[in-house]
């Protein structure tokens, strides 16, 4: 069946299947703002986008805002402005300003602090841009910034210099120079489509881009970086996954930061992707007061495996201007890795990286297991601190 010719009735029944897989689909109706919303509207990603919370007044109807947040919302206007999907709003604790999901979505006054070592573009992506929308850092792979928009704007966003709701060109020819560059550069075997969030584009726009990249014979591997399974799971529709499947091998990396993000609804979205044969990986940003405790990070990794997402990276929070309040010491990340490796399934252990300021790429950091090395002899320690010798 070609999903593009689904009748309106079939579309409704596909949505109804999704809704019926939720045990308590009416949860959102407990929020007074949404009490009259039809489940079919709630499940419509365009409806979710149209109804994003972007003002202090709307938000205050649901969340008891702190003075810090009120100031943050005021100051974030025009920069990485606030936008929260109704779905995400249902996950926020309206009473607790330390709620990890709330802190990722609602700006606070500290965002406007200008600290000396923070930068606008710490990874020097703008310097490594050989064609519009393209970042070429590693010899064999490129990053294509397909859009500046996202479903929700994360307060810790590294690309906050670019990302936000702006009028952007949506002419399909805007990627011509990028596509031509990839075509001319035969070393490029891997194209990572990110942004912003590529899944915020319409299916046809995504397909148009995938088609053009797939037509380049030396591109072996395609991946899409997204956060919509977490911030707008309704976006993962049967029509989208059926389209994506045609461009296999296509991998999807999903930005997850906290175990509470893995809801039943999120699981349905990830299941739809995984059931279509799309391998899923995760990317997590280490954030102070959000996921900087080993037991929270371990729980997140376990929950990811349960929804068939393989933990891929934990990032040290980049020194981007306005994110000081989110950053932890590097030792916090190393300690988390120490508490994962050996203590749980190897599949639950991502790689902790620092994306080198100045554009050096991702550098792995972690506990040191090699104690000494000399003349064909390695002295190692295991996860419990016991010492072993390996002779070459
Ligand atoms: C992260 C990144 C990639 C992909 O790196 P992998 O380690 O292969 O996931 C490619 N290009 C840029 C500019 C990146 O920041
Ligand atoms: S989804 Fe990614 S690109 Fe978009 S605001 Fe969040 S961190 Fe930034």
mmCIF file of C-alpha atoms and ligand atoms in Angstrom, residues 80 148-160 163 194-197 226-228 231 255 285, ligand 2:
data_model
loop_
_atom_site.group_PDB
_atom_site.id
_atom_site.type_symbol
_atom_site.label_atom_id
_atom_site.label_comp_id
_atom_site.label_asym_id
_atom_site.label_seq_id
_atom_site.Cartn_x
_atom_site.Cartn_y
_atom_site.Cartn_z
ATOM 1 C CA UNK A 80 17.081 30.982 20.759
ATOM 2 C CA UNK A 148 17.390 25.924 11.494
ATOM 3 C CA UNK A 149 14.087 24.994 13.079
ATOM 4 C CA UNK A 150 13.319 22.431 15.793
ATOM 5 C CA UNK A 151 10.145 21.212 17.451
ATOM 6 C CA UNK A 152 11.350 22.523 20.798
ATOM 7 C CA UNK A 153 14.361 24.706 21.540
ATOM 8 C CA UNK A 154 16.730 23.178 24.075
ATOM 9 C CA UNK A 155 18.230 25.736 26.386
ATOM 10 C CA UNK A 156 21.651 24.080 26.142
ATOM 11 C CA UNK A 157 21.745 24.040 22.320
ATOM 12 C CA UNK A 158 25.276 24.178 20.886
ATOM 13 C CA UNK A 159 24.042 25.661 17.609
ATOM 14 C CA UNK A 160 22.062 28.427 19.269
ATOM 15 C CA UNK A 163 18.884 27.618 15.532
ATOM 16 C CA UNK A 194 21.157 17.472 11.103
ATOM 17 C CA UNK A 195 20.307 21.098 11.909
ATOM 18 C CA UNK A 196 18.070 22.237 13.643
ATOM 19 C CA UNK A 197 15.926 19.151 13.298
ATOM 20 C CA UNK A 226 16.937 14.455 15.413
ATOM 21 C CA UNK A 227 15.156 15.127 18.666
ATOM 22 C CA UNK A 228 11.555 14.779 17.518
ATOM 23 C CA UNK A 231 10.002 16.417 21.821
ATOM 24 C CA UNK A 255 19.094 13.348 21.294
ATOM 25 C CA UNK A 285 24.589 16.153 26.560
HETATM 26 S S1 LIG B 2 16.930 19.740 19.100
HETATM 27 FE FE1 LIG B 2 19.165 19.915 18.818
HETATM 28 S S2 LIG B 2 19.434 21.596 17.373
HETATM 29 FE FE2 LIG B 2 17.340 21.755 18.177
HETATM 30 S S3 LIG B 2 17.478 23.150 19.932
HETATM 31 FE FE3 LIG B 2 17.693 21.053 20.724
HETATM 32 S S4 LIG B 2 19.907 20.719 20.791
HETATM 33 FE FE4 LIG B 2 19.548 22.493 19.430
#
